[in-house]
GROMACS .gro file of N, CA and C in nm:
model
  525
    1MET      N    1  -0.316   2.285   1.081
    1MET     CA    2  -0.263   2.210   1.011
    1MET      C    3  -0.121   2.207   0.987
    2SER      N    4   0.010   2.130   1.027
    2SER     CA    5   0.126   2.148   1.040
    2SER      C    6   0.248   2.091   0.947
    3ILE      N    7   0.330   2.129   0.958
    3ILE     CA    8   0.418   2.036   0.891
    3ILE      C    9   0.485   1.966   0.990
    4LEU      N   10   0.523   1.816   0.975
    4LEU     CA   11   0.622   1.735   1.054
    4LEU      C   12   0.695   1.723   1.006
    5ASN      N   13   0.793   1.687   1.102
    5ASN     CA   14   0.959   1.655   1.099
    5ASN      C   15   0.976   1.450   1.004
    6ILE      N   16   1.059   1.495   0.920
    6ILE     CA   17   1.015   1.367   0.817
    6ILE      C   18   1.181   1.313   0.880
    7LEU      N   19   1.150   1.146   0.906
    7LEU     CA   20   1.301   1.078   0.982
    7LEU      C   21   1.392   1.118   0.864
    8ARG      N   22   1.505   1.071   0.875
    8ARG     CA   23   1.608   1.076   0.748
    8ARG      C   24   1.616   0.957   0.786
    9TYR      N   25   1.665   0.855   0.642
    9TYR     CA   26   1.778   0.760   0.665
    9TYR      C   27   1.884   0.772   0.711
   10PRO      N   28   1.928   0.706   0.785
   10PRO     CA   29   1.955   0.576   0.798
   10PRO      C   30   1.888   0.576   0.979
   11ASP      N   31   1.765   0.677   1.016
   11ASP     CA   32   1.702   0.670   1.139
   11ASP      C   33   1.645   0.530   1.193
   12PRO      N   34   1.697   0.480   1.246
   12PRO     CA   35   1.642   0.353   1.314
   12PRO      C   36   1.476   0.325   1.324
   13ARG      N   37   1.421   0.435   1.365
   13ARG     CA   38   1.297   0.477   1.391
   13ARG      C   39   1.215   0.436   1.216
   14LEU      N   40   1.270   0.451   1.129
   14LEU     CA   41   1.221   0.421   0.985
   14LEU      C   42   1.196   0.217   0.988
   15HIS      N   43   1.287   0.177   1.048
   15HIS     CA   44   1.263   0.020   1.037
   15HIS      C   45   1.173  -0.022   1.154
   16LYS      N   46   1.096   0.066   1.246
   16LYS     CA   47   0.975  -0.005   1.311
   16LYS      C   48   0.847  -0.041   1.238
   17VAL      N   49   0.759  -0.160   1.271
   17VAL     CA   50   0.676  -0.188   1.200
   17VAL      C   51   0.524  -0.115   1.251
   18ALA      N   52   0.478  -0.075   1.144
   18ALA     CA   53   0.354   0.004   1.165
   18ALA      C   54   0.228  -0.105   1.271
   19LYS      N   55   0.181  -0.025   1.336
   19LYS     CA   56   0.099  -0.106   1.383
   19LYS      C   57  -0.091  -0.100   1.310
   20PRO      N   58  -0.173  -0.170   1.308
   20PRO     CA   59  -0.339  -0.123   1.209
   20PRO      C   60  -0.401   0.007   1.312
   21VAL      N   61  -0.406   0.068   1.207
   21VAL     CA   62  -0.501   0.198   1.279
   21VAL      C   63  -0.661   0.115   1.336
   22THR      N   64  -0.723   0.111   1.450
   22THR     CA   65  -0.850   0.082   1.520
   22THR      C   66  -0.942   0.193   1.535
   23VAL      N   67  -0.891   0.335   1.537
   23VAL     CA   68  -0.963   0.418   1.597
   23VAL      C   69  -0.989   0.533   1.488
   24PHE      N   70  -1.109   0.546   1.411
   24PHE     CA   71  -1.144   0.657   1.310
   24PHE      C   72  -1.196   0.783   1.392
   25ASP      N   73  -1.083   0.863   1.427
   25ASP     CA   74  -1.166   0.988   1.505
   25ASP      C   75  -1.016   1.113   1.443
   26GLU      N   76  -1.084   1.256   1.555
   26GLU     CA   77  -1.031   1.344   1.479
   26GLU      C   78  -0.918   1.340   1.474
   27ARG      N   79  -0.827   1.290   1.542
   27ARG     CA   80  -0.652   1.271   1.577
   27ARG      C   81  -0.626   1.268   1.438
   28LEU      N   82  -0.717   1.087   1.389
   28LEU     CA   83  -0.684   1.035   1.228
   28LEU      C   84  -0.667   1.146   1.156
   29LYS      N   85  -0.775   1.202   1.131
   29LYS     CA   86  -0.808   1.336   1.020
   29LYS      C   87  -0.714   1.422   1.044
   30LYS      N   88  -0.645   1.470   1.137
   30LYS     CA   89  -0.573   1.577   1.184
   30LYS      C   90  -0.409   1.548   1.115
   31LEU      N   91  -0.388   1.407   1.106
   31LEU     CA   92  -0.291   1.314   1.127
   31LEU      C   93  -0.246   1.329   0.966
   32ALA      N   94  -0.353   1.272   0.883
   32ALA     CA   95  -0.382   1.245   0.721
   32ALA      C   96  -0.347   1.381   0.656
   33ALA      N   97  -0.403   1.521   0.741
   33ALA     CA   98  -0.410   1.633   0.697
   33ALA      C   99  -0.274   1.697   0.700
   34ASP      N  100  -0.187   1.662   0.830
   34ASP     CA  101  -0.061   1.753   0.831
   34ASP      C  102   0.055   1.672   0.794
   35MET      N  103   0.017   1.516   0.744
   35MET     CA  104   0.058   1.467   0.677
   35MET      C  105   0.083   1.485   0.491
   36ALA      N  106  -0.007   1.541   0.427
   36ALA     CA  107  -0.055   1.558   0.353
   36ALA      C  108   0.021   1.705   0.325
   37GLU      N  109  -0.007   1.821   0.450
   37GLU     CA  110   0.088   1.942   0.378
   37GLU      C  111   0.226   1.877   0.399
   38THR      N  112   0.307   1.826   0.505
   38THR     CA  113   0.429   1.761   0.460
   38THR      C  114   0.468   1.753   0.372
   39MET      N  115   0.394   1.657   0.281
   39MET     CA  116   0.429   1.596   0.182
   39MET      C  117   0.459   1.727   0.026
   40TYR      N  118   0.314   1.766   0.051
   40TYR     CA  119   0.331   1.903  -0.032
   40TYR      C  120   0.442   1.982   0.003
   41ASP      N  121   0.477   2.007   0.108
   41ASP     CA  122   0.577   2.103   0.130
   41ASP      C  123   0.718   2.024   0.077
   42ALA      N  124   0.741   1.909   0.104
   42ALA     CA  125   0.890   1.880   0.074
   42ALA      C  126   0.961   1.894  -0.043
   43PRO      N  127   0.870   1.880  -0.154
   43PRO     CA  128   0.779   1.824  -0.186
   43PRO      C  129   0.804   1.675  -0.276
   44GLY      N  130   0.664   1.588  -0.245
   44GLY     CA  131   0.687   1.454  -0.278
   44GLY      C  132   0.551   1.417  -0.298
   45VAL      N  133   0.531   1.296  -0.339
   45VAL     CA  134   0.395   1.214  -0.388
   45VAL      C  135   0.381   1.138  -0.304
   46GLY      N  136   0.450   1.113  -0.191
   46GLY     CA  137   0.378   0.978  -0.117
   46GLY      C  138   0.474   0.991   0.076
   47LEU      N  139   0.341   0.949   0.151
   47LEU     CA  140   0.434   1.009   0.281
   47LEU      C  141   0.365   0.907   0.380
   48ALA      N  142   0.435   0.817   0.431
   48ALA     CA  143   0.390   0.688   0.570
   48ALA      C  144   0.419   0.781   0.679
   49ALA      N  145   0.345   0.756   0.739
   49ALA     CA  146   0.306   0.805   0.912
   49ALA      C  147   0.454   0.770   0.925
   50SER      N  148   0.533   0.673   0.941
   50SER     CA  149   0.619   0.588   0.966
   50SER      C  150   0.736   0.707   0.956
   51GLN      N  151   0.710   0.738   0.810
   51GLN     CA  152   0.817   0.862   0.778
   51GLN      C  153   0.782   0.990   0.894
   52VAL      N  154   0.705   0.996   0.971
   52VAL     CA  155   0.701   1.123   1.060
   52VAL      C  156   0.705   1.043   1.235
   53ASP      N  157   0.775   0.919   1.203
   53ASP     CA  158   0.762   0.884   1.363
   53ASP      C  159   0.604   0.839   1.393
   54VAL      N  160   0.509   0.858   1.372
   54VAL     CA  161   0.401   0.794   1.366
   54VAL      C  162   0.360   0.649   1.311
   55HIS      N  163   0.399   0.539   1.383
   55HIS     CA  164   0.373   0.423   1.348
   55HIS      C  165   0.250   0.333   1.346
   56GLU      N  166   0.176   0.395   1.245
   56GLU     CA  167   0.060   0.352   1.258
   56GLU      C  168   0.012   0.337   1.104
   57GLN      N  169  -0.049   0.198   1.020
   57GLN     CA  170  -0.062   0.196   0.909
   57GLN      C  171  -0.143   0.321   0.826
   58LEU      N  172  -0.076   0.462   0.801
   58LEU     CA  173  -0.164   0.509   0.760
   58LEU      C  174  -0.061   0.548   0.589
   59ILE      N  175  -0.102   0.579   0.510
   59ILE     CA  176  -0.029   0.657   0.394
   59ILE      C  177  -0.070   0.760   0.288
   60VAL      N  178  -0.036   0.866   0.274
   60VAL     CA  179  -0.114   0.961   0.168
   60VAL      C  180  -0.035   0.980   0.047
   61ILE      N  181  -0.083   0.991  -0.060
   61ILE     CA  182  -0.054   0.979  -0.174
   61ILE      C  183  -0.161   1.061  -0.301
   62ASP      N  184  -0.023   1.196  -0.386
   62ASP     CA  185  -0.114   1.232  -0.480
   62ASP      C  186   0.019   1.229  -0.586
   63ILE      N  187  -0.053   1.183  -0.668
   63ILE     CA  188   0.089   1.186  -0.789
   63ILE      C  189  -0.003   1.290  -0.895
   64SER      N  190  -0.095   1.368  -0.873
   64SER     CA  191  -0.125   1.510  -0.985
   64SER      C  192  -0.037   1.598  -0.969
   65ASP      N  193   0.013   1.643  -1.123
   65ASP     CA  194   0.088   1.806  -1.102
   65ASP      C  195  -0.013   1.905  -1.029
   66THR      N  196  -0.096   1.887  -0.979
   66THR     CA  197  -0.187   2.002  -0.934
   66THR      C  198  -0.169   1.987  -0.748
   67ASN      N  199  -0.153   1.883  -0.699
   67ASN     CA  200  -0.169   1.851  -0.587
   67ASN      C  201  -0.303   1.862  -0.558
   68SER      N  202  -0.417   1.820  -0.610
   68SER     CA  203  -0.535   1.808  -0.602
   68SER      C  204  -0.566   1.676  -0.604
   69GLU      N  205  -0.534   1.568  -0.615
   69GLU     CA  206  -0.562   1.419  -0.563
   69GLU      C  207  -0.544   1.360  -0.472
   70LEU      N  208  -0.550   1.414  -0.338
   70LEU     CA  209  -0.489   1.328  -0.238
   70LEU      C  210  -0.545   1.173  -0.223
   71ARG      N  211  -0.514   1.055  -0.243
   71ARG     CA  212  -0.532   0.955  -0.159
   71ARG      C  213  -0.514   0.897  -0.040
   72VAL      N  214  -0.543   0.879   0.087
   72VAL     CA  215  -0.548   0.848   0.189
   72VAL      C  216  -0.574   0.686   0.177
   73PHE      N  217  -0.500   0.601   0.237
   73PHE     CA  218  -0.510   0.462   0.245
   73PHE      C  219  -0.446   0.423   0.395
   74ILE      N  220  -0.564   0.397   0.472
   74ILE     CA  221  -0.611   0.351   0.605
   74ILE      C  222  -0.495   0.184   0.614
   75ASN      N  223  -0.443   0.107   0.654
   75ASN     CA  224  -0.418  -0.079   0.701
   75ASN      C  225  -0.419  -0.072   0.529
   76PRO      N  226  -0.357   0.000   0.474
   76PRO     CA  227  -0.339  -0.085   0.320
   76PRO      C  228  -0.280  -0.238   0.303
   77GLU      N  229  -0.328  -0.307   0.217
   77GLU     CA  230  -0.310  -0.445   0.208
   77GLU      C  231  -0.307  -0.449   0.060
   78ILE      N  232  -0.161  -0.570  -0.030
   78ILE     CA  233  -0.205  -0.581  -0.147
   78ILE      C  234  -0.264  -0.673  -0.167
   79VAL      N  235  -0.386  -0.710  -0.271
   79VAL     CA  236  -0.441  -0.861  -0.244
   79VAL      C  237  -0.431  -0.894  -0.409
   80TRP      N  238  -0.376  -0.829  -0.496
   80TRP     CA  239  -0.319  -0.870  -0.658
   80TRP      C  240  -0.201  -0.822  -0.667
   81ALA      N  241  -0.093  -0.879  -0.748
   81ALA     CA  242  -0.029  -0.780  -0.806
   81ALA      C  243   0.051  -0.874  -0.920
   82SER      N  244   0.048  -0.816  -1.025
   82SER     CA  245   0.094  -0.876  -1.184
   82SER      C  246   0.232  -0.943  -1.163
   83ALA      N  247   0.226  -1.039  -1.246
   83ALA     CA  248   0.370  -1.130  -1.250
   83ALA      C  249   0.487  -1.023  -1.307
   84GLU      N  250   0.434  -0.931  -1.376
   84GLU     CA  251   0.486  -0.867  -1.490
   84GLU      C  252   0.528  -0.731  -1.371
   85THR      N  253   0.700  -0.720  -1.383
   85THR     CA  254   0.759  -0.654  -1.288
   85THR      C  255   0.806  -0.499  -1.406
   86LYS      N  256   0.837  -0.434  -1.308
   86LYS     CA  257   0.882  -0.284  -1.433
   86LYS      C  258   1.012  -0.212  -1.343
   87VAL      N  259   1.082  -0.186  -1.355
   87VAL     CA  260   1.164  -0.109  -1.291
   87VAL      C  261   1.146   0.063  -1.330
   88TYR      N  262   1.178   0.113  -1.151
   88TYR     CA  263   1.116   0.227  -1.205
   88TYR      C  264   1.241   0.305  -1.162
   89ASP      N  265   1.280   0.440  -1.102
   89ASP     CA  266   1.329   0.508  -1.024
   89ASP      C  267   1.289   0.578  -0.923
   90GLU      N  268   1.307   0.518  -0.846
   90GLU     CA  269   1.237   0.570  -0.705
   90GLU      C  270   1.357   0.719  -0.631
   91GLY      N  271   1.282   0.769  -0.541
   91GLY     CA  272   1.352   0.867  -0.460
   91GLY      C  273   1.261   0.858  -0.341
   92CYS      N  274   1.298   0.893  -0.228
   92CYS     CA  275   1.214   0.936  -0.103
   92CYS      C  276   1.235   1.036  -0.002
   93LEU      N  277   1.148   1.068   0.061
   93LEU     CA  278   1.138   1.197   0.133
   93LEU      C  279   1.277   1.173   0.316
   94SER      N  280   1.233   1.034   0.304
   94SER     CA  281   1.339   1.001   0.412
   94SER      C  282   1.461   1.058   0.322
   95VAL      N  283   1.492   0.998   0.222
   95VAL     CA  284   1.641   0.967   0.172
   95VAL      C  285   1.620   1.064   0.040
   96PRO      N  286   1.667   1.195   0.119
   96PRO     CA  287   1.637   1.278  -0.024
   96PRO      C  288   1.738   1.322  -0.114
   97GLY      N  289   1.751   1.344  -0.220
   97GLY     CA  290   1.839   1.360  -0.342
   97GLY      C  291   1.911   1.239  -0.391
   98ILE      N  292   1.857   1.120  -0.343
   98ILE     CA  293   1.907   1.006  -0.384
   98ILE      C  294   1.731   0.907  -0.465
   99TYR      N  295   1.781   0.897  -0.587
   99TYR     CA  296   1.708   0.852  -0.672
   99TYR      C  297   1.806   0.718  -0.731
  100ASP      N  298   1.706   0.627  -0.728
  100ASP     CA  299   1.772   0.459  -0.801
  100ASP      C  300   1.637   0.349  -0.860
  101GLY      N  301   1.701   0.281  -0.901
  101GLY     CA  302   1.570   0.196  -0.988
  101GLY      C  303   1.578   0.098  -0.912
  102VAL      N  304   1.433   0.060  -0.859
  102VAL     CA  305   1.354  -0.044  -0.822
  102VAL      C  306   1.276  -0.135  -0.899
  103GLU      N  307   1.277  -0.278  -0.886
  103GLU     CA  308   1.197  -0.336  -0.957
  103GLU      C  309   1.059  -0.407  -0.902
  104ARG      N  310   0.955  -0.373  -0.879
  104ARG     CA  311   0.844  -0.433  -0.819
  104ARG      C  312   0.726  -0.449  -0.945
  105PRO      N  313   0.602  -0.522  -0.912
  105PRO     CA  314   0.537  -0.545  -0.954
  105PRO      C  315   0.464  -0.444  -1.064
  106ALA      N  316   0.412  -0.430  -1.206
  106ALA     CA  317   0.393  -0.339  -1.271
  106ALA      C  318   0.236  -0.300  -1.190
  107GLU      N  319   0.131  -0.384  -1.168
  107GLU     CA  320   0.026  -0.357  -1.139
  107GLU      C  321  -0.002  -0.414  -1.028
  108VAL      N  322  -0.103  -0.362  -0.944
  108VAL     CA  323  -0.149  -0.378  -0.808
  108VAL      C  324  -0.260  -0.353  -0.779
  109LYS      N  325  -0.350  -0.475  -0.700
  109LYS     CA  326  -0.501  -0.439  -0.640
  109LYS      C  327  -0.454  -0.414  -0.487
  110VAL      N  328  -0.505  -0.296  -0.398
  110VAL     CA  329  -0.500  -0.226  -0.325
  110VAL      C  330  -0.664  -0.250  -0.265
  111LYS      N  331  -0.641  -0.341  -0.109
  111LYS     CA  332  -0.737  -0.277  -0.032
  111LYS      C  333  -0.690  -0.229   0.102
  112ALA      N  334  -0.800  -0.110   0.129
  112ALA     CA  335  -0.743  -0.023   0.205
  112ALA      C  336  -0.899  -0.009   0.280
  113LEU      N  337  -0.854   0.126   0.395
  113LEU     CA  338  -0.985   0.202   0.457
  113LEU      C  339  -0.977   0.344   0.449
  114ASP      N  340  -1.046   0.417   0.425
  114ASP     CA  341  -1.061   0.553   0.424
  114ASP      C  342  -1.117   0.626   0.564
  115LEU      N  343  -1.065   0.707   0.569
  115LEU     CA  344  -1.059   0.813   0.698
  115LEU      C  345  -1.147   0.817   0.794
  116ASP      N  346  -1.328   0.719   0.751
  116ASP     CA  347  -1.382   0.697   0.814
  116ASP      C  348  -1.456   0.544   0.855
  117GLY      N  349  -1.317   0.476   0.823
  117GLY     CA  350  -1.337   0.322   0.817
  117GLY      C  351  -1.405   0.248   0.743
  118LYS      N  352  -1.442   0.301   0.657
  118LYS     CA  353  -1.505   0.201   0.515
  118LYS      C  354  -1.371   0.169   0.428
  119SER      N  355  -1.420   0.048   0.369
  119SER     CA  356  -1.318  -0.024   0.302
  119SER      C  357  -1.329   0.012   0.132
  120PHE      N  358  -1.193   0.016   0.094
  120PHE     CA  359  -1.234   0.040  -0.080
  120PHE      C  360  -1.164  -0.019  -0.103
  121GLU      N  361  -1.171  -0.068  -0.295
  121GLU     CA  362  -0.988  -0.126  -0.352
  121GLU      C  363  -0.994  -0.054  -0.462
  122VAL      N  364  -0.857  -0.021  -0.502
  122VAL     CA  365  -0.779   0.013  -0.586
  122VAL      C  366  -0.672  -0.024  -0.685
  123LYS      N  367  -0.785  -0.099  -0.797
  123LYS     CA  368  -0.598  -0.135  -0.899
  123LYS      C  369  -0.552  -0.023  -0.973
  124ALA      N  370  -0.408  -0.044  -0.958
  124ALA     CA  371  -0.317   0.063  -0.952
  124ALA      C  372  -0.219   0.033  -1.072
  125ASP      N  373  -0.128   0.123  -1.184
  125ASP     CA  374  -0.026   0.081  -1.229
  125ASP      C  375   0.027   0.205  -1.283
  126GLY      N  376   0.155   0.180  -1.317
  126GLY     CA  377   0.264   0.338  -1.319
  126GLY      C  378   0.302   0.367  -1.180
  127LEU      N  379   0.287   0.508  -1.228
  127LEU     CA  380   0.316   0.611  -1.104
  127LEU      C  381   0.289   0.546  -0.970
  128LEU      N  382   0.118   0.548  -0.971
  128LEU     CA  383   0.041   0.532  -0.823
  128LEU      C  384   0.094   0.355  -0.806
  129ALA      N  385   0.114   0.286  -0.817
  129ALA     CA  386   0.105   0.116  -0.815
  129ALA      C  387   0.242   0.168  -0.708
  130VAL      N  388   0.367   0.207  -0.810
  130VAL     CA  389   0.487   0.228  -0.745
  130VAL      C  390   0.514   0.289  -0.620
  131CYS      N  391   0.424   0.435  -0.605
  131CYS     CA  392   0.403   0.466  -0.493
  131CYS      C  393   0.355   0.384  -0.381
  132ILE      N  394   0.227   0.286  -0.427
  132ILE     CA  395   0.172   0.255  -0.279
  132ILE      C  396   0.228   0.140  -0.276
  133GLN      N  397   0.303   0.114  -0.357
  133GLN     CA  398   0.434  -0.033  -0.265
  133GLN      C  399   0.523   0.071  -0.250
  134HIS      N  400   0.595   0.152  -0.261
  134HIS     CA  401   0.710   0.236  -0.184
  134HIS      C  402   0.625   0.253  -0.055
  135GLU      N  403   0.552   0.361  -0.016
  135GLU     CA  404   0.496   0.361   0.101
  135GLU      C  405   0.469   0.248   0.201
  136MET      N  406   0.402   0.149   0.106
  136MET     CA  407   0.351   0.043   0.209
  136MET      C  408   0.496  -0.050   0.301
  137ASP      N  409   0.577  -0.019   0.190
  137ASP     CA  410   0.699  -0.082   0.283
  137ASP      C  411   0.764  -0.002   0.368
  138HIS      N  412   0.706   0.128   0.364
  138HIS     CA  413   0.750   0.220   0.486
  138HIS      C  414   0.720   0.171   0.621
  139LEU      N  415   0.577   0.122   0.560
  139LEU     CA  416   0.466   0.068   0.709
  139LEU      C  417   0.539  -0.051   0.798
  140LYS      N  418   0.604  -0.178   0.681
  140LYS     CA  419   0.687  -0.277   0.734
  140LYS      C  420   0.802  -0.251   0.769
  141GLY      N  421   0.830  -0.094   0.760
  141GLY     CA  422   0.994  -0.097   0.820
  141GLY      C  423   1.120  -0.104   0.724
  142LYS      N  424   1.083  -0.072   0.600
  142LYS     CA  425   1.143  -0.089   0.473
  142LYS      C  426   1.161   0.048   0.418
  143VAL      N  427   1.282   0.057   0.370
  143VAL     CA  428   1.297   0.199   0.300
  143VAL      C  429   1.356   0.103   0.169
  144PHE      N  430   1.338   0.186   0.056
  144PHE     CA  431   1.369   0.157  -0.072
  144PHE      C  432   1.537   0.138  -0.093
  145VAL      N  433   1.594   0.190   0.015
  145VAL     CA  434   1.782   0.146  -0.055
  145VAL      C  435   1.775   0.041  -0.022
  146GLU      N  436   1.694  -0.038   0.073
  146GLU     CA  437   1.734  -0.164   0.086
  146GLU      C  438   1.684  -0.295  -0.034
  147TYR      N  439   1.633  -0.221  -0.116
  147TYR     CA  440   1.646  -0.290  -0.283
  147TYR      C  441   1.742  -0.312  -0.336
  148LEU      N  442   1.841  -0.223  -0.328
  148LEU     CA  443   1.997  -0.187  -0.368
  148LEU      C  444   2.075  -0.252  -0.314
  149SER      N  445   2.196  -0.256  -0.418
  149SER     CA  446   2.327  -0.357  -0.378
  149SER      C  447   2.401  -0.300  -0.237
  150PRO      N  448   2.436  -0.405  -0.159
  150PRO     CA  449   2.523  -0.335  -0.033
  150PRO      C  450   2.611  -0.209  -0.041
  151LEU      N  451   2.657  -0.214  -0.120
  151LEU     CA  452   2.784  -0.128  -0.165
  151LEU      C  453   2.689   0.027  -0.180
  152LYS      N  454   2.585   0.016  -0.292
  152LYS     CA  455   2.497   0.157  -0.271
  152LYS      C  456   2.472   0.180  -0.150
  153ARG      N  457   2.399   0.090  -0.100
  153ARG     CA  458   2.296   0.150   0.040
  153ARG      C  459   2.425   0.178   0.146
  154ASN      N  460   2.544   0.146   0.177
  154ASN     CA  461   2.645   0.166   0.266
  154ASN      C  462   2.663   0.310   0.177
  155ARG      N  463   2.736   0.366   0.047
  155ARG     CA  464   2.731   0.486   0.029
  155ARG      C  465   2.581   0.587   0.039
  156ILE      N  466   2.509   0.519   0.054
  156ILE     CA  467   2.391   0.620   0.032
  156ILE      C  468   2.405   0.649   0.227
  157LYS      N  469   2.387   0.548   0.283
  157LYS     CA  470   2.405   0.577   0.452
  157LYS      C  471   2.509   0.642   0.479
  158THR      N  472   2.649   0.604   0.410
  158THR     CA  473   2.745   0.751   0.466
  158THR      C  474   2.705   0.882   0.418
  159LYS      N  475   2.679   0.904   0.296
  159LYS     CA  476   2.634   1.052   0.262
  159LYS      C  477   2.508   1.110   0.382
  160MET      N  478   2.462   1.035   0.393
  160MET     CA  479   2.272   1.080   0.480
  160MET      C  480   2.386   1.154   0.588
  161LEU      N  481   2.476   1.042   0.641
  161LEU     CA  482   2.508   1.053   0.757
  161LEU      C  483   2.610   1.204   0.784
  162LYS      N  484   2.714   1.196   0.673
  162LYS     CA  485   2.729   1.346   0.640
  162LYS      C  486   2.718   1.466   0.631
  163GLU      N  487   2.593   1.432   0.575
  163GLU     CA  488   2.517   1.590   0.536
  163GLU      C  489   2.445   1.569   0.656
  164GLU      N  490   2.378   1.526   0.746
  164GLU     CA  491   2.293   1.557   0.885
  164GLU      C  492   2.437   1.624   0.984
  165ARG      N  493   2.540   1.530   0.985
  165ARG     CA  494   2.646   1.605   1.090
  165ARG      C  495   2.662   1.742   0.994
  166GLU      N  496   2.685   1.762   0.884
  166GLU     CA  497   2.694   1.903   0.823
  166GLU      C  498   2.602   2.013   0.850
  167GLU      N  499   2.517   1.964   0.862
  167GLU     CA  500   2.357   2.048   0.920
  167GLU      C  501   2.350   2.075   1.092
  168ILE      N  502   2.388   1.971   1.170
  168ILE     CA  503   2.400   1.963   1.288
  168ILE      C  504   2.498   2.116   1.314
  169ARG      N  505   2.645   2.087   1.254
  169ARG     CA  506   2.781   2.191   1.279
  169ARG      C  507   2.680   2.301   1.232
  170SER      N  508   2.621   2.360   1.107
  170SER     CA  509   2.587   2.489   1.054
  170SER      C  510   2.479   2.527   1.151
  171LYS      N  511   2.391   2.438   1.219
  171LYS     CA  512   2.306   2.497   1.322
  171LYS      C  513   2.338   2.553   1.437
  172GLN      N  514   2.448   2.519   1.484
  172GLN     CA  515   2.567   2.499   1.563
  172GLN      C  516   2.649   2.676   1.590
  173LYS      N  517   2.680   2.690   1.410
  173LYS     CA  518   2.755   2.803   1.413
  173LYS      C  519   2.670   2.938   1.446
  174VAL      N  520   2.548   2.927   1.375
  174VAL     CA  521   2.426   3.019   1.378
  174VAL      C  522   2.390   3.077   1.546
  175ARG      N  523   2.402   3.029   1.582
  175ARG     CA  524   2.373   3.013   1.735
  175ARG      C  525   2.459   3.148   1.807
   0.00000   0.00000   0.00000
């Protein structure tokens, strides 16, 4: 297993729409394992393949405190969402250090495939519901900051670009 590079907002590759997975093989299992290792290392509770520049409909989630409940969703689809919504403070591994409130359905039912291509459904609420919706947005090319006001989004974009420039400068000094 290996740690993958996580794309950072506003990288344009984060806006690429992921294609459905059609081949369930060892490559897919390795990708899911590498994504899980990357997510745990970051640390985070969810990661979409789009965030590691693989534009396939695959997400990994583990909201447990012990990193012991990994869930893999392939070609996930929301088949039901509650009318009730909830605002949850969200963060993102592609937008490190930034958290803000996003309003989403409080409960969802998701249909997806596992690593063997078998179909399953999950009804989720709370953090799991938020995480599933957040990661599914990545597969559609959407980052959570796009739910925020244009002013907030531009401030975040400016901050991320500044941090990226500073990282590049510090790496150049090391050489």
